[in-house]
Coordinates of C-alpha atoms in Angstrom, one line a residue:
Chain A
M109 CA 4.8 -0.1 6.6
P110 CA 8.6 -0.8 5.9
L111 CA 9.5 -0.8 2.3
P112 CA 11.0 -4.1 1.0
L113 CA 14.8 -3.9 0.4
T114 CA 15.8 -4.4 -3.2
D115 CA 18.8 -6.6 -2.3
V116 CA 16.6 -9.1 -0.4
A117 CA 14.9 -11.6 -2.7
A118 CA 11.2 -11.7 -2.2
D119 CA 9.0 -14.6 -3.0
L120 CA 7.0 -12.9 -5.7
R121 CA 5.2 -16.0 -6.6
A122 CA 3.9 -16.4 -3.1
L123 CA 2.8 -12.7 -3.1
R124 CA 0.9 -13.2 -6.3
A125 CA -0.7 -16.4 -5.0
A126 CA -1.7 -14.7 -1.8
H127 CA -3.4 -12.0 -3.8
Q128 CA -5.1 -14.5 -6.0
E129 CA -6.4 -16.2 -2.9
T130 CA -7.8 -13.0 -1.3
E131 CA -9.5 -12.3 -4.6
R132 CA -11.6 -15.4 -4.0
T133 CA -12.7 -14.2 -0.6
G134 CA -15.6 -12.2 -1.8
P135 CA -16.2 -8.6 -3.0
P136 CA -13.5 -6.1 -2.1
G137 CA -14.3 -3.8 0.7
G138 CA -11.4 -1.4 0.5
P139 CA -10.6 1.7 -1.6
R140 CA -11.2 1.8 -5.4
V141 CA -7.8 2.2 -6.9
G142 CA -7.4 3.1 -10.6
I143 CA -4.2 2.3 -12.5
M144 CA -3.5 4.4 -15.6
A145 CA -0.2 3.8 -17.4
S146 CA 1.3 4.3 -20.8
Y147 CA 2.4 0.6 -20.7
T148 CA 0.9 -2.6 -19.5
A149 CA 0.9 -2.2 -15.8
D150 CA -1.4 -4.9 -14.6
A151 CA 1.5 -6.7 -12.9
V152 CA 1.6 -4.0 -10.2
V153 CA -1.9 -5.0 -8.9
P154 CA -1.0 -8.0 -6.7
Y155 CA 2.0 -6.2 -5.2
L156 CA 0.1 -3.0 -4.5
A157 CA -2.7 -5.0 -3.0
T158 CA -0.5 -7.0 -0.7
A159 CA 1.6 -4.0 0.3
L160 CA -1.5 -2.1 1.3
G161 CA -2.2 -5.1 3.4
E162 CA -5.1 -5.1 5.7
A163 CA -4.8 -1.4 6.4
Y164 CA -7.9 -0.4 4.3
G165 CA -9.6 -3.6 3.4
R166 CA -9.1 -5.4 0.1
P167 CA -8.7 -2.7 -2.7
D168 CA -10.9 -2.8 -5.7
F169 CA -8.7 -2.2 -8.8
H170 CA -9.6 -0.6 -12.1
V171 CA -6.8 -0.9 -14.7
A172 CA -7.4 1.4 -17.6
P173 CA -6.4 0.4 -21.2
Y174 CA -2.7 1.0 -21.6
N175 CA -1.4 4.2 -23.1
Q176 CA -4.7 6.1 -22.7
I177 CA -4.0 8.2 -19.7
V178 CA -5.1 11.5 -21.2
Q179 CA -8.2 10.0 -22.8
E180 CA -9.2 8.3 -19.5
C181 CA -8.8 11.6 -17.7
L182 CA -10.6 13.8 -20.1
D183 CA -13.5 11.6 -21.2
P184 CA -16.3 11.9 -18.7
D185 CA -17.5 8.5 -19.9
S186 CA -14.2 6.7 -19.6
G187 CA -14.0 3.6 -17.4
S188 CA -11.8 5.4 -14.9
A189 CA -14.1 8.4 -14.8
R190 CA -17.1 6.2 -13.9
A191 CA -15.2 3.9 -11.5
G192 CA -15.7 6.0 -8.4
L193 CA -12.0 5.9 -7.7
D194 CA -10.6 6.8 -4.3
V195 CA -7.0 6.7 -5.6
V196 CA -5.6 7.2 -9.1
V197 CA -2.1 5.9 -9.9
V198 CA -0.7 7.4 -13.0
A199 CA 2.5 6.1 -14.7
Q200 CA 3.6 7.7 -17.9
R201 CA 6.9 6.4 -19.5
L202 CA 8.9 8.9 -21.4
E203 CA 9.4 6.5 -24.2
E204 CA 5.7 6.6 -25.1
L205 CA 5.8 10.4 -25.4
E206 CA 6.8 12.2 -28.6
D207 CA 10.6 12.4 -29.0
G208 CA 11.9 15.9 -28.4
A209 CA 8.8 17.0 -26.5
W210 CA 9.1 15.0 -23.3
T211 CA 8.8 17.9 -20.9
A212 CA 5.7 19.3 -22.5
G213 CA 4.2 15.9 -22.9
L214 CA 4.9 14.7 -19.4
T215 CA 3.7 18.0 -17.9
A216 CA 0.5 17.8 -19.9
V217 CA -0.1 14.3 -18.6
A218 CA 0.6 15.4 -15.0
D219 CA -1.7 18.4 -15.2
T220 CA -4.5 16.4 -16.9
A221 CA -4.2 13.6 -14.3
R222 CA -4.2 16.1 -11.4
E223 CA -7.3 17.8 -12.6
A224 CA -9.1 14.6 -13.3
A225 CA -8.3 13.3 -9.8
A226 CA -9.6 16.5 -8.3
R227 CA -12.8 16.2 -10.3
W228 CA -13.2 12.7 -9.2
G229 CA -12.4 13.5 -5.6
A230 CA -9.6 11.0 -5.7
T231 CA -6.0 11.1 -4.4
L232 CA -3.5 11.1 -7.1
V233 CA -0.3 9.1 -6.9
A234 CA 1.8 10.2 -9.8
V235 CA 4.8 8.0 -10.8
L236 CA 7.8 10.0 -11.8
P237 CA 9.1 8.1 -14.9
G238 CA 12.4 6.3 -14.9
L239 CA 15.3 7.5 -17.1
P240 CA 15.1 5.6 -20.4
A241 CA 17.2 2.4 -20.4
A242 CA 19.3 3.1 -23.4
D243 CA 20.6 6.3 -25.0
P244 CA 20.9 5.9 -28.7
Q245 CA 23.8 8.3 -28.7
G246 CA 25.6 6.1 -26.2
V247 CA 28.4 7.7 -24.2
A248 CA 28.2 10.7 -26.5
G249 CA 24.8 11.4 -25.0
D250 CA 26.5 12.1 -21.7
C251 CA 28.3 15.0 -23.2
R252 CA 25.2 16.7 -24.6
A253 CA 23.2 19.3 -22.6
D254 CA 20.3 18.5 -24.9
G255 CA 20.8 14.7 -24.9
R256 CA 18.2 12.1 -24.1
T257 CA 19.2 11.7 -20.5
A258 CA 19.3 15.5 -19.9
E259 CA 15.9 15.9 -21.5
A260 CA 14.6 13.0 -19.4
A261 CA 15.9 14.6 -16.2
A262 CA 14.4 17.9 -17.2
A263 CA 11.0 16.3 -17.9
R264 CA 11.0 14.5 -14.6
E265 CA 11.8 17.6 -12.7
A266 CA 9.1 19.6 -14.6
M267 CA 6.6 16.9 -13.5
R268 CA 7.8 17.0 -9.9
A269 CA 7.5 20.8 -9.9
A270 CA 4.0 20.6 -11.4
L271 CA 2.7 18.2 -8.7
A272 CA 4.8 18.5 -5.6
G273 CA 3.2 20.2 -2.6
R274 CA -0.3 20.0 -4.0
P275 CA -3.0 18.6 -1.8
D276 CA -4.1 15.1 -2.4
V277 CA -1.2 14.6 -4.8
H278 CA 1.7 12.3 -4.0
L279 CA 4.8 11.4 -6.1
V280 CA 6.5 8.0 -6.3
D281 CA 9.8 7.8 -8.2
L282 CA 10.2 4.8 -10.5
E283 CA 13.7 5.8 -11.1
A284 CA 14.6 5.0 -7.5
V285 CA 13.3 1.5 -8.1
L286 CA 15.2 1.1 -11.4
R287 CA 18.4 2.5 -9.9
S288 CA 18.3 0.2 -6.9
L289 CA 17.6 -2.8 -9.0
G290 CA 19.9 -1.9 -11.8
A291 CA 18.9 -1.4 -15.4
T292 CA 19.6 -5.0 -16.5
R293 CA 17.6 -6.5 -13.7
A294 CA 14.8 -4.0 -14.2
H295 CA 13.9 -3.9 -17.9
H296 CA 12.4 -6.7 -19.9
P297 CA 12.7 -5.9 -23.6
A298 CA 11.2 -9.1 -24.8
L299 CA 8.0 -8.7 -22.8
Y300 CA 7.8 -5.1 -23.9
Q301 CA 7.9 -6.1 -27.5
F302 CA 5.4 -8.9 -26.9
A303 CA 2.9 -7.2 -24.6
K304 CA 4.1 -3.6 -23.8
V305 CA 5.3 -4.8 -20.4
P306 CA 8.6 -2.8 -20.1
Y307 CA 9.7 -4.0 -16.6
R308 CA 10.5 -7.2 -14.8
E309 CA 8.3 -8.4 -12.0
E310 CA 10.6 -7.1 -9.3
V311 CA 10.0 -3.5 -10.6
F312 CA 6.3 -3.9 -10.2
H313 CA 6.8 -5.4 -6.8
H314 CA 8.8 -2.4 -5.6
L315 CA 6.7 0.1 -7.4
G316 CA 3.6 -1.4 -5.8
A317 CA 5.3 -1.2 -2.4
R318 CA 6.2 2.5 -2.9
V319 CA 2.7 3.4 -4.0
A320 CA 1.3 1.6 -1.0
H321 CA 3.9 3.3 1.2
V322 CA 2.8 6.8 0.3
L323 CA -0.8 5.9 0.7
R324 CA -0.1 4.4 4.2
L325 CA 2.0 7.5 5.1
R326 CA -1.0 9.6 4.1
T327 CA -3.1 8.0 6.9
G328 CA -0.3 8.4 9.5
D329 CA 1.1 4.9 9.2
T330 CA 4.7 5.8 10.2
C331 CA 6.9 5.8 13.2
H332 CA 7.7 9.0 15.1
A333 CA 10.4 7.7 17.5
A334 CA 13.0 5.0 17.7
A335 CA 13.9 2.8 20.6
L336 CA 17.4 1.2 20.3
D337 CA 17.7 -1.9 22.4
L338 CA 21.4 -2.2 23.3
H339 CA 21.0 -5.8 24.5
G340 CA 22.9 -8.2 22.4
L341 CA 25.4 -5.8 20.8
A342 CA 28.4 -8.0 20.5
D343 CA 31.5 -6.2 19.4
A344 CA 33.1 -2.9 18.4
E345 CA 31.7 -3.3 14.9
D346 CA 28.2 -3.6 16.3
V347 CA 28.7 -0.6 18.5
D348 CA 30.0 1.4 15.5
G349 CA 27.0 0.3 13.4
F350 CA 24.6 1.3 16.2
G351 CA 26.4 4.7 16.4
G352 CA 25.9 5.1 12.7
V353 CA 22.2 4.3 13.0
L354 CA 21.9 6.8 15.8
R355 CA 23.6 9.5 13.7
W356 CA 21.2 8.8 10.9
L357 CA 18.2 9.0 13.2
S358 CA 19.5 12.3 14.6
T359 CA 20.0 13.8 11.2
A360 CA 16.6 12.7 10.1
G361 CA 15.1 14.4 13.2
V362 CA 13.7 11.2 14.7
P363 CA 13.6 11.3 18.5
S364 CA 15.6 8.3 19.7
Y365 CA 15.9 6.4 22.9
A366 CA 18.4 3.8 24.1
L367 CA 17.2 1.2 26.4
G368 CA 18.1 -2.2 27.9
G369 CA 18.5 -4.0 31.2
R370 CA 21.3 -3.3 33.6
D371 CA 23.5 -5.7 31.6
A372 CA 23.4 -3.2 28.7
V373 CA 25.3 -0.6 30.7
P374 CA 28.8 -1.8 29.5
V375 CA 27.6 -1.5 25.8
W376 CA 26.3 1.9 26.6
R377 CA 29.7 2.9 27.9
D378 CA 31.4 1.5 24.7
L379 CA 28.9 3.4 22.6
V380 CA 29.6 6.7 24.3
A381 CA 33.3 6.1 24.2
S382 CA 33.2 5.5 20.5
D383 CA 31.2 8.5 19.9
P384 CA 30.9 11.2 22.6
T385 CA 28.0 12.9 20.8
V386 CA 25.7 9.9 21.4
P387 CA 24.1 11.3 24.6
A388 CA 23.3 14.6 22.8
R389 CA 21.7 12.7 19.9
L390 CA 19.4 10.8 22.3
S391 CA 16.2 12.1 23.8
D392 CA 16.7 9.8 26.8
W393 CA 18.0 6.4 27.8
F394 CA 16.9 3.7 30.3
F395 CA 18.8 0.8 31.7
D396 CA 16.7 -0.8 34.4
D397 CA 14.8 -3.9 35.4
R398 CA 11.6 -3.0 33.7
G399 CA 10.7 -5.3 30.8
R400 CA 11.4 -3.9 27.3
D401 CA 7.7 -3.4 26.5
A402 CA 7.3 -1.4 29.7
Q403 CA 10.3 0.7 28.8
V404 CA 8.9 1.4 25.3
R405 CA 5.5 2.3 26.8
G406 CA 7.2 4.6 29.2
L407 CA 9.3 6.5 26.6
A408 CA 6.3 6.7 24.3
A409 CA 4.3 8.3 27.1
D410 CA 7.1 10.7 27.9
A411 CA 7.1 11.7 24.2
G412 CA 3.4 12.1 24.0
L413 CA 3.2 9.1 21.6
A414 CA 1.4 5.8 21.5
A415 CA 3.7 2.7 21.8
R416 CA 2.9 1.8 18.2
D417 CA 4.5 5.1 17.1
V418 CA 7.8 3.8 18.3
A419 CA 10.0 1.6 16.1
L420 CA 12.1 -0.9 18.0
L421 CA 15.6 -1.6 16.8
E422 CA 17.1 -4.7 18.3
R423 CA 19.9 -7.3 17.6
R424 CA 18.6 -10.7 16.7
E425 CA 21.3 -13.2 16.4
D426 CA 23.8 -11.5 14.1
R427 CA 21.3 -9.2 12.5
L428 CA 19.6 -5.8 13.3
V429 CA 15.9 -6.0 13.0
V430 CA 13.4 -3.2 13.1
T431 CA 9.9 -3.9 14.4
V432 CA 7.0 -1.6 13.7
R433 CA 3.3 -1.7 14.5
P434 CA 0.9 -0.6 11.8
A435 CA -1.3 2.4 12.7
H436 CA -4.4 0.4 11.8
G437 CA -3.6 -2.4 14.2
G438 CA -2.8 -5.9 13.0
Q439 CA 0.4 -7.8 13.2
A440 CA 3.7 -6.1 13.8
E441 CA 5.9 -5.9 10.7
T442 CA 9.7 -6.3 10.7
V443 CA 12.5 -5.2 8.4
D444 CA 15.8 -7.1 8.5
L445 CA 18.7 -4.6 8.1
G446 CA 21.1 -7.6 7.8
A447 CA 24.3 -8.6 9.5
D448 CA 26.6 -5.9 8.0
A449 CA 26.7 -3.2 10.7
A450 CA 28.2 -0.7 8.3
A451 CA 25.1 -1.0 6.0
W452 CA 22.5 -0.5 8.8
P453 CA 22.1 3.3 8.4
A454 CA 21.6 3.1 4.7
R455 CA 19.3 0.2 4.8
L456 CA 17.2 1.9 7.6
A457 CA 16.9 4.9 5.3
V458 CA 15.7 2.8 2.4
A459 CA 13.2 0.9 4.5
G460 CA 11.3 4.2 5.0
V461 CA 10.2 3.4 8.6
F462 CA 10.3 7.1 9.7
D463 CA 9.1 8.6 6.4
L464 CA 6.8 11.6 6.6
L465 CA 4.9 13.2 3.8
P466 CA 5.3 17.0 3.3
V467 CA 2.3 19.1 4.4
P468 CA 0.8 20.6 1.2
G469 CA 1.1 24.4 1.1
A470 CA -1.8 25.0 -1.3
P471 CA -5.4 25.2 -0.3
R472 CA -7.6 22.2 -1.1
P473 CA -9.3 22.3 -4.5
V474 CA -13.0 22.9 -4.7
A475 CA -14.8 19.7 -4.2
A476 CA -16.1 17.9 -7.2
A477 CA -19.9 18.2 -7.8
P478 CA -21.8 15.5 -6.0
G479 CA -22.0 12.4 -8.2
G480 CA -19.3 13.8 -10.5
P481 CA -19.8 14.4 -14.2
V482 CA -22.7 12.7 -15.8
A483 CA -23.2 11.4 -19.3
G484 CA -23.9 14.2 -21.7
D485 CA -21.8 16.8 -19.8
A486 CA -19.5 18.8 -22.0
V487 CA -16.0 17.5 -21.9
P488 CA -14.3 19.7 -19.3
E489 CA -11.4 21.8 -20.4
A490 CA -8.2 21.3 -18.5
A491 CA -6.4 24.3 -17.1
G492 CA -4.0 24.3 -20.0
G493 CA -6.9 24.3 -22.4
L494 CA -6.4 20.6 -23.3
S495 CA -9.7 18.9 -24.2
L496 CA -10.2 15.3 -25.3
A497 CA -11.1 16.5 -28.8
A498 CA -7.9 18.6 -29.0
F499 CA -5.8 15.8 -27.6
V500 CA -7.1 13.3 -30.1
A501 CA -6.8 15.8 -33.0
G502 CA -3.3 16.5 -32.0
L503 CA -2.4 12.8 -32.4
R504 CA -3.1 13.2 -36.1
V505 CA -4.4 9.7 -36.4
E506 CA -4.9 8.3 -39.9
T507 CA -6.6 5.0 -40.6
D508 CA -6.5 3.3 -44.0
F509 CA -9.1 0.6 -44.6
R510 CA -8.8 -1.9 -47.4
A511 CA -10.4 -5.2 -48.3
A512 CA -8.6 -8.1 -46.7
R513 CA -6.3 -10.2 -48.8
P514 CA -5.2 -13.8 -48.4
G515 CA -1.9 -12.7 -46.9
D516 CA -3.8 -10.9 -44.2
L517 CA -5.6 -13.9 -42.8
A518 CA -3.1 -14.9 -40.2
K519 CA -3.1 -11.4 -38.7
I520 CA -6.9 -11.0 -38.9
N521 CA -7.5 -14.4 -37.2
E522 CA -4.9 -13.6 -34.5
M523 CA -6.7 -10.2 -33.9
L524 CA -10.1 -11.9 -33.8
V525 CA -8.9 -14.3 -31.1
A526 CA -6.4 -12.1 -29.1
S527 CA -8.3 -8.8 -28.9
K528 CA -10.1 -8.6 -25.7
E529 CA -10.7 -5.0 -24.9
F530 CA -12.3 -3.6 -28.1
T531 CA -14.2 -6.5 -29.6
L532 CA -17.9 -7.4 -29.8
G533 CA -17.3 -10.6 -27.8
V534 CA -19.4 -12.7 -30.2
P535 CA -17.2 -15.7 -31.3
I536 CA -16.8 -16.1 -35.0
P537 CA -15.0 -18.9 -36.8
P538 CA -11.6 -18.3 -38.3
V539 CA -11.7 -16.5 -41.6
T540 CA -10.6 -18.6 -44.6
V541 CA -9.6 -17.9 -48.1
D542 CA -13.0 -19.2 -49.2
D543 CA -14.6 -16.5 -47.1
L544 CA -12.6 -13.9 -48.9
A545 CA -13.6 -15.3 -52.3
A546 CA -17.3 -15.5 -51.4
G547 CA -17.9 -11.9 -52.3
G548 CA -21.5 -10.8 -52.5
D549 CA -22.7 -8.7 -49.6
R550 CA -19.9 -9.8 -47.4
V551 CA -17.0 -7.5 -46.6
L552 CA -13.9 -8.1 -44.6
L553 CA -11.8 -5.0 -44.0
L554 CA -8.4 -4.5 -42.4
G555 CA -7.6 -1.0 -41.1
S556 CA -4.0 0.2 -40.6
V557 CA -3.4 3.0 -38.2
R558 CA -0.6 5.6 -37.8
D559 CA -0.3 8.7 -35.7
R560 CA 2.4 11.3 -35.2
L561 CA 4.1 9.0 -32.8
G562 CA 4.5 6.2 -35.2
D563 CA 3.0 3.5 -37.4
L564 CA 0.7 1.1 -35.4
G565 CA 0.2 -1.2 -38.4
P566 CA -2.9 -3.3 -38.9
S567 CA -5.1 -2.4 -36.0
V568 CA -8.8 -2.8 -37.0
V569 CA -10.8 -5.7 -38.4
L570 CA -14.3 -5.2 -39.6
A571 CA -16.5 -8.1 -40.9
L572 CA -19.8 -6.9 -42.4
A573 CA -22.7 -8.9 -44.0
G574 CA -25.7 -7.5 -45.9
R575 CA -28.9 -9.2 -44.7
G576 CA -31.9 -7.7 -46.4
P577 CA -32.2 -4.1 -45.4
D578 CA -29.6 -4.5 -42.7
C579 CA -25.8 -4.4 -42.6
V580 CA -24.8 -6.7 -39.8
V581 CA -21.5 -6.1 -38.2
E582 CA -20.1 -9.5 -37.3
A583 CA -16.7 -8.4 -36.2
F584 CA -15.5 -5.0 -34.9
V585 CA -12.1 -5.3 -33.4
I586 CA -9.6 -2.6 -32.6
S587 CA -6.2 -3.5 -31.1
C588 CA -5.2 -1.9 -27.8
P589 CA -2.6 0.5 -29.1
A590 CA -5.1 2.1 -31.5
M591 CA -7.9 2.5 -29.0
G592 CA -9.0 5.8 -27.6
K593 CA -7.5 7.8 -30.5
G594 CA -10.7 8.4 -32.6
V595 CA -10.1 5.2 -34.6
E596 CA -13.5 4.0 -33.3
V597 CA -15.3 6.8 -35.0
Q598 CA -13.3 6.4 -38.2
A599 CA -14.2 2.7 -38.2
M600 CA -17.9 3.5 -37.7
R601 CA -17.8 5.8 -40.7
E602 CA -16.2 3.0 -42.7
I603 CA -18.9 0.6 -41.7
A604 CA -21.6 3.2 -42.6
A605 CA -20.0 3.7 -46.0
H606 CA -20.1 0.0 -46.8
A607 CA -23.6 -0.3 -45.4
Q608 CA -24.6 2.5 -47.8
A609 CA -22.9 0.8 -50.7
M610 CA -24.8 -2.4 -49.8
G611 CA -28.1 -0.4 -50.0
A612 CA -28.7 -1.1 -46.3
G613 CA -30.8 1.4 -44.3
R614 CA -29.7 0.1 -41.0
I615 CA -26.5 -1.1 -39.2
V616 CA -27.0 -3.9 -36.7
V617 CA -24.3 -4.7 -34.1
G618 CA -24.6 -7.5 -31.7
H619 CA -22.3 -7.8 -28.8
R620 CA -21.7 -10.0 -25.7
D621 CA -20.3 -8.7 -22.4
T622 CA -17.1 -10.7 -21.9
G623 CA -16.2 -8.8 -18.8
R624 CA -13.3 -7.2 -20.6
N625 CA -14.8 -5.6 -23.7
H626 CA -16.5 -2.7 -22.1
A627 CA -14.6 -0.3 -24.2
A628 CA -16.4 -1.5 -27.3
I629 CA -19.8 -1.8 -25.6
D630 CA -19.4 1.6 -24.0
F631 CA -18.5 3.1 -27.4
L632 CA -21.5 1.6 -29.2
G633 CA -23.8 2.9 -26.5
S634 CA -22.1 6.3 -26.3
P635 CA -23.5 9.6 -27.6
T636 CA -20.7 9.4 -30.2
A637 CA -22.4 6.4 -31.8
G638 CA -25.8 7.8 -30.7
G639 CA -28.1 5.4 -32.5
T640 CA -26.9 6.6 -35.8
A641 CA -23.8 6.1 -37.9
Q642 CA -22.6 8.8 -40.3
T643 CA -21.1 8.0 -43.7
P644 CA -18.0 10.0 -44.8
D645 CA -20.4 12.0 -47.1
G646 CA -22.5 13.0 -44.1
A647 CA -25.5 10.6 -44.6
L648 CA -26.9 9.1 -41.4
L649 CA -27.9 5.5 -41.0
D650 CA -29.8 4.0 -38.2
L651 CA -27.7 2.0 -35.8
L652 CA -29.2 -0.9 -33.8
V653 CA -27.0 -2.1 -31.0
R654 CA -28.2 -5.3 -29.3
A655 CA -26.8 -7.3 -26.4
E656 CA -26.5 -11.0 -27.0
T657 CA -26.0 -13.8 -24.5
P658 CA -24.2 -17.1 -25.1
D659 CA -27.6 -18.6 -25.7
T660 CA -28.2 -16.3 -28.6
E661 CA -27.4 -17.9 -32.0
A662 CA -23.8 -17.0 -32.8
V663 CA -23.2 -14.8 -35.7
T664 CA -21.3 -16.7 -38.4
T665 CA -19.2 -15.6 -41.3
S666 CA -20.2 -18.3 -43.7
Chain B
M36 CA 6.5 -36.7 -16.1
G37 CA 5.0 -35.4 -19.3
T38 CA 6.9 -35.1 -22.6
A39 CA 6.4 -33.2 -25.8
E40 CA 5.2 -36.4 -27.4
Q41 CA 2.4 -36.8 -24.8
T42 CA -1.0 -37.4 -26.4
A43 CA -3.0 -34.1 -26.6
A44 CA -6.0 -35.5 -24.8
V45 CA -4.0 -36.7 -21.8
P46 CA -4.0 -34.1 -19.1
P47 CA -0.4 -33.3 -18.2
T48 CA 0.3 -33.7 -14.5
D49 CA 3.7 -32.5 -13.6
E50 CA 5.5 -29.5 -12.3
L51 CA 5.1 -27.4 -15.5
S52 CA 1.4 -28.0 -15.9
G53 CA 1.0 -27.4 -12.2
L54 CA 2.7 -24.0 -12.5
I55 CA 0.6 -23.0 -15.4
A56 CA -2.6 -24.2 -13.7
E57 CA -1.7 -22.1 -10.7
V58 CA -1.2 -19.0 -12.9
L59 CA -4.4 -19.5 -14.7
G60 CA -6.3 -20.4 -11.6
V61 CA -7.7 -23.6 -13.0
P62 CA -7.5 -27.2 -11.9
E63 CA -4.5 -29.0 -13.4
A64 CA -6.9 -31.5 -14.9
A65 CA -8.5 -28.8 -17.0
L66 CA -5.3 -28.5 -19.0
T67 CA -4.1 -30.6 -21.9
E68 CA -0.8 -30.6 -23.8
D69 CA -2.7 -28.5 -26.4
S70 CA -3.8 -25.9 -24.0
G71 CA -2.4 -22.5 -24.8
P72 CA -3.2 -18.8 -25.2
G73 CA -6.4 -18.2 -27.1
V74 CA -7.2 -22.0 -26.9
H75 CA -7.9 -22.3 -23.2
E76 CA -10.4 -19.6 -22.2
S77 CA -8.5 -18.8 -19.0
W78 CA -5.3 -18.3 -20.9
T79 CA -5.7 -14.7 -21.9
S80 CA -3.0 -12.5 -23.2
L81 CA -2.4 -11.1 -19.7
K82 CA -2.2 -14.5 -18.2
H83 CA 0.2 -15.4 -20.9
V84 CA 2.5 -12.7 -19.7
E85 CA 2.2 -14.1 -16.2
V86 CA 3.0 -17.6 -17.5
V87 CA 6.1 -16.2 -19.1
V88 CA 7.1 -14.5 -15.8
V89 CA 6.6 -17.7 -13.9
L90 CA 8.6 -19.7 -16.4
E91 CA 11.5 -17.3 -16.2
E92 CA 11.4 -17.1 -12.4
H93 CA 11.0 -20.8 -11.9
Y94 CA 13.3 -22.2 -14.5
G95 CA 15.8 -19.4 -14.5
V96 CA 15.5 -18.9 -18.2
A97 CA 15.2 -15.7 -20.3
L98 CA 12.8 -15.7 -23.2
S99 CA 13.0 -13.6 -26.3
S100 CA 9.8 -12.1 -27.8
R101 CA 10.0 -14.6 -30.6
E102 CA 10.1 -17.4 -28.1
I103 CA 7.3 -15.9 -26.1
K104 CA 5.1 -15.8 -29.2
S105 CA 6.0 -19.4 -30.0
L106 CA 4.5 -20.6 -26.7
T107 CA 1.2 -21.6 -28.2
S108 CA 0.6 -24.7 -26.1
I109 CA 1.9 -26.5 -23.0
A110 CA 3.7 -28.9 -25.4
A111 CA 5.4 -25.9 -27.0
V112 CA 6.4 -24.6 -23.6
R113 CA 7.8 -28.0 -22.7
K114 CA 9.8 -28.2 -26.0
L115 CA 11.3 -24.8 -25.5
L116 CA 12.3 -25.4 -21.9
A117 CA 13.9 -28.6 -23.0
A118 CA 15.8 -26.8 -25.7
K119 CA 17.0 -24.3 -23.1
G120 CA 18.2 -27.1 -20.9
A121 CA 15.5 -26.6 -18.2
D122 CA 14.0 -29.7 -16.8
S123 CA 10.2 -29.3 -16.8

């Protein structure tokens, strides 16, 4: 239940290994947790899983393709829509939104995610984006009311206002993580450039912990009272530190109790002498011969609580340690507030031991229809009128296809190997210059994609071969940044146009399920593909989609 | 300890290959000096990111995007770490 402190190094490798180990223990029995982010957020999974601990059974994660939050939310056939999610974590970075329109963009994402979660009957955990790392205007940006940081702050608060206080919606602030770690320790520009991973592992660790924290708070996994064991307080600095902790608890509204054996009475006197308001800040105090456990049980009973609702603060050697017992049972968890007595109150606050979620003021939304949306349902309109079609149209995506040239081969072969999400999964040998020169009924196409947010560059590879009356699609690859933007449909039209030019009456697409290429398989089986493929001039060609196995003869390009 | 000159067919058995095997979730013996992203089936692009994270954590190095792209095999990783003064 306590949050990890950012100034205490955690063994992240051990956490990842522990998660990897639990993944081998059989099928997950816990909640289905969906992760949708505008960046590559897979790294949060092991930390969220371990932070949820044994509270709910091992979670089953579904990580959506990156930067497709709105599409995943609006498309009734998306992987997230069909995953039966209990929890949806949505993390949109401002940097992936259109410049100058952060507030509108972020609010649209928030509304779309909230409505999707309600339709799916899932709890939404929305991540408030961090402030961008660098302001291109430098210090001058600080002086501008319409500067980048000002706009980011406004967008964040608009998102908070749109979601705060709603039932089944919780907010987690990524900026709190970035601030506590520091920008240099938080961002990873090289990994972002390489794989759209903007943050270092520590960020994902603490983000996962915060998401888990709100989910555990949701089920009452928090402490409602504090027991301060005065035994072992050594000197005036300790007494001052304890006094500070007590003042913080009092301000936070946490009922607090001092306890100890008879030998703690002198410390109690020092505490009261240093701060005469101490007795008024305490609900009660006990200094007697009962054991500590008996004292805690007694004060809990007096307060109408269970003993596990009481956090115990005690001196261990030169440190102050808080022990809490999870609501679901299991082993007690501890948080080490360190040896610096002056820092104890602040560290106690950061640990979140006594956090409480606000009670939503709004009524619960109408429950989703049993079974949720089914294939063929019309795409539901969001409250703001945003539909999937409107969203995709608004991206103003343009795809230019052209015949591959020798200079494209390195990029094409890299895409054929590296693309895992939208690919047919049927291995094909690397394309060579000879393949390009072969001509005949063989076509190798490279598609470049751009939208209103920028130029995505070469993003589509199509390899087609005429075989009698058929046009066989040997490769159909779309890179991750171009997925979910209607490029799939444009590529199908391009395939149909070339099939028509070949004189083919049918398009044949074989695929293998690699476990990761469901985006491609789902598209080919979707109503959009629908057993036909339309050429740009409106002609319809039959489309045969067939699943292959590794035993099936591999499609070759030569 | 393995070196960059190690024969490709010889499985590397040292700290570096152990780390990578742990990330990929495969036995160390399943890796060779030629193993790399897109070559070894378990070495997916996501796993490559994890490999980079582990290298940075374990060896205390910072890798540029160009260097990350250059890590096409265990031999290449070894060479880069050596160039950065990290003992793999």
